[in-house]
Short mmCIF file of C-alpha atoms in Angstrom, two decimals:
data_model
loop_
_atom_site.label_atom_id
_atom_site.label_comp_id
_atom_site.label_asym_id
_atom_site.label_seq_id
_atom_site.Cartn_x
_atom_site.Cartn_y
_atom_site.Cartn_z
CA MET O 17 58.67 90.47 110.67
CA TYR O 18 61.04 88.49 108.46
CA THR O 19 59.57 85.54 106.65
CA GLU O 20 60.96 82.64 104.70
CA SER O 21 59.65 84.28 101.51
CA ASP O 22 61.85 87.35 102.19
CA PHE O 23 64.88 85.10 102.42
CA LEU O 24 63.96 83.15 99.28
CA GLU O 25 63.32 86.36 97.33
CA VAL O 26 66.72 87.80 98.23
CA LYS O 27 68.38 84.46 97.45
CA LYS O 28 66.73 84.53 94.00
CA GLN O 29 67.94 88.12 93.43
CA LEU O 30 71.48 87.09 94.42
CA LYS O 31 71.47 84.15 92.00
CA LYS O 32 70.20 86.40 89.16
CA MET O 33 72.87 89.01 89.81
CA LEU O 34 75.62 86.39 90.00
CA LEU O 35 74.44 84.77 86.78
CA LEU O 36 74.18 88.14 84.99
CA THR O 37 77.69 89.12 86.07
CA VAL O 38 79.20 85.79 84.96
CA ILE O 39 77.39 85.83 81.58
CA LEU O 40 78.45 89.40 80.94
CA LEU O 41 82.04 88.61 81.83
CA LEU O 42 82.05 85.58 79.53
CA ALA O 43 80.52 87.66 76.73
CA PHE O 44 83.63 89.85 76.83
CA ILE O 45 86.27 87.20 77.59
CA VAL O 46 85.40 84.92 74.65
CA PRO O 47 85.78 87.64 71.96
CA ALA O 48 88.87 88.94 73.76
CA ILE O 49 90.58 85.57 73.47
CA ALA O 50 89.50 85.22 69.82
CA PHE O 51 90.88 88.68 68.98
CA MET O 52 94.12 88.00 70.83
CA LEU O 53 94.70 84.83 68.80
CA ARG O 54 93.89 86.19 65.30
CA MET O 55 94.16 89.98 65.22
CA PRO O 56 96.24 92.62 66.88
CA GLN O 57 96.38 91.97 70.61
CA TRP O 58 95.31 95.47 71.59
CA ILE O 59 91.75 94.77 70.38
CA GLY O 60 91.50 91.68 72.59
CA ALA O 61 93.02 93.56 75.53
CA THR O 62 90.45 96.32 75.06
CA PHE O 63 87.57 93.80 75.10
CA LEU O 64 89.00 92.10 78.17
CA THR O 65 89.50 95.40 80.03
CA ALA O 66 86.00 96.63 79.18
CA GLY O 67 84.42 93.35 80.29
CA ILE O 68 86.27 93.27 83.59
CA CYS O 69 85.44 96.93 84.32
CA ILE O 70 81.74 96.40 83.59
CA ALA O 71 81.65 93.22 85.72
CA ILE O 72 83.35 94.98 88.65
CA PHE O 73 80.91 97.91 88.36
CA LEU O 74 77.88 95.61 88.16
CA TRP O 75 78.92 93.38 91.05
CA GLY O 76 80.24 96.22 93.21
CA GLY O 77 77.27 98.50 92.69
CA PHE O 78 74.40 96.04 92.63
CA GLY O 79 75.60 92.56 93.62
CA THR O 80 77.42 93.38 96.85
CA PRO O 81 74.42 95.02 98.62
CA ILE O 82 72.25 92.02 97.70
CA TYR O 83 74.99 89.67 98.94
CA HIS O 84 75.24 91.46 102.31
CA TYR O 85 71.46 91.55 102.76
CA TYR O 86 71.29 87.83 101.95
CA HIS O 87 73.83 87.07 104.68
CA PHE O 88 72.01 89.39 107.10
CA LEU O 89 68.76 87.45 106.59
CA LYS O 90 70.58 84.12 106.74
CA ASP O 91 72.11 85.08 110.11
CA ILE O 92 68.71 86.06 111.45
CA PHE O 93 67.14 82.72 110.47
CA GLU O 94 70.08 80.57 111.59
CA GLY O 95 71.59 82.64 114.40
CA ARG O 96 70.81 83.14 118.07
CA THR O 97 68.00 85.47 119.05
CA ARG O 98 66.96 86.89 122.42
CA GLU O 99 64.13 88.90 123.94
CA MET O 100 64.42 92.39 125.43
CA LYS O 101 61.74 94.49 127.09
CA GLY O 102 61.96 98.20 127.59
CA ARG O 103 60.67 101.71 127.09
CA VAL O 104 61.34 103.36 123.73
CA THR O 105 62.87 106.81 124.22
CA LYS O 106 63.57 107.84 120.63
CA VAL O 107 63.07 106.64 117.06
CA GLU O 108 65.23 108.22 114.37
CA GLU O 109 63.29 109.93 111.58
CA GLU O 110 65.74 108.95 108.84
CA PRO O 111 67.56 105.63 108.38
CA VAL O 112 71.32 105.57 108.97
CA TYR O 113 74.02 103.69 107.08
CA LYS O 114 75.59 101.06 109.36
CA ASP O 115 78.62 98.84 108.81
CA ASN O 116 79.06 100.35 105.33
CA ARG O 117 76.38 97.97 104.13
CA LEU O 118 72.70 98.55 104.83
CA LEU O 119 70.32 101.25 106.04
CA TYR O 120 68.64 100.96 109.44
CA TYR O 121 66.37 103.04 111.64
CA GLN O 122 67.81 103.50 115.12
CA VAL O 123 65.44 102.75 117.99
CA TRP O 124 66.68 104.03 121.37
CA MET O 125 65.30 102.18 124.39
CA ILE O 126 65.85 101.80 128.13
CA ASP O 127 66.18 98.11 129.04
CA ASP O 128 63.79 97.08 131.84
CA GLU O 129 66.26 94.47 133.08
CA ASP O 130 69.29 96.64 133.83
CA GLY O 131 68.16 100.22 133.11
CA GLU O 132 70.80 100.69 130.40
CA GLU O 133 70.05 102.71 127.26
CA ARG O 134 70.44 100.62 124.12
CA ILE O 135 70.32 101.39 120.43
CA LEU O 136 68.54 98.76 118.37
CA LEU O 137 68.49 98.70 114.57
CA PHE O 138 65.35 98.25 112.44
CA ASP O 139 65.74 97.29 108.76
CA ASP O 140 64.92 100.13 106.34
CA ASN O 141 63.56 97.60 103.81
CA LYS O 142 60.70 96.92 106.25
CA GLY O 143 59.77 100.62 106.50
CA LYS O 144 59.83 102.82 109.57
CA PRO O 145 59.10 100.91 112.80
CA SER O 146 55.60 101.40 114.15
CA VAL O 147 56.63 102.15 117.73
CA GLN O 148 55.77 105.20 119.81
CA GLU O 149 58.13 106.99 122.14
CA GLU O 150 57.65 106.49 125.90
CA LYS O 151 55.75 103.20 125.44
CA HIS O 152 56.93 99.76 126.55
CA TYR O 153 57.67 97.10 123.95
CA SER O 154 59.10 93.62 123.79
CA PHE O 155 61.77 93.18 121.11
CA ARG O 156 63.09 89.96 119.67
CA ILE O 157 66.59 90.78 118.49
CA HIS O 158 69.53 89.17 116.74
CA GLU O 159 72.73 90.96 117.82
CA SER O 160 71.34 94.52 117.79
CA PHE O 161 68.92 93.98 114.89
CA ILE O 162 65.20 93.94 115.63
CA THR O 163 63.45 90.89 114.17
CA GLN O 164 60.06 91.24 115.90
CA ILE O 165 58.26 93.95 117.92
CA THR O 166 55.32 93.35 120.25
CA GLU O 167 53.68 95.78 122.63
CA ALA O 168 54.42 94.88 126.27
#
């Protein structure tokens, strides 16, 4: 489900966003310092405040979600994975917001091994999972995140 190209694409987006934020911040800091040295200091302080506010908005609104998704994919490629088999009992119609970071579809399943009901998470960026209720599937998971689905 996740490929190396997904990881490289997100890494490229993260680098772009980081570069854009740093360039924007520098574009405001340099004039701010120049104004503080030659003109009234309030002009330089205004430039500095505006630049910092825009950088915080840009990084907080756009950079942080990319950063978290990058680390999510990195954990999947470098972390431990395991296999689970079970019967799907429910698939949520709408994605939910988990860990104050990313959107996931919840897949409810009964584990064949111990009969426990588990909630697995499927990445919203990959679309809605193509599983049917009351059918058996084999899931490759990392923590509670589904990385691959095969019909059992």
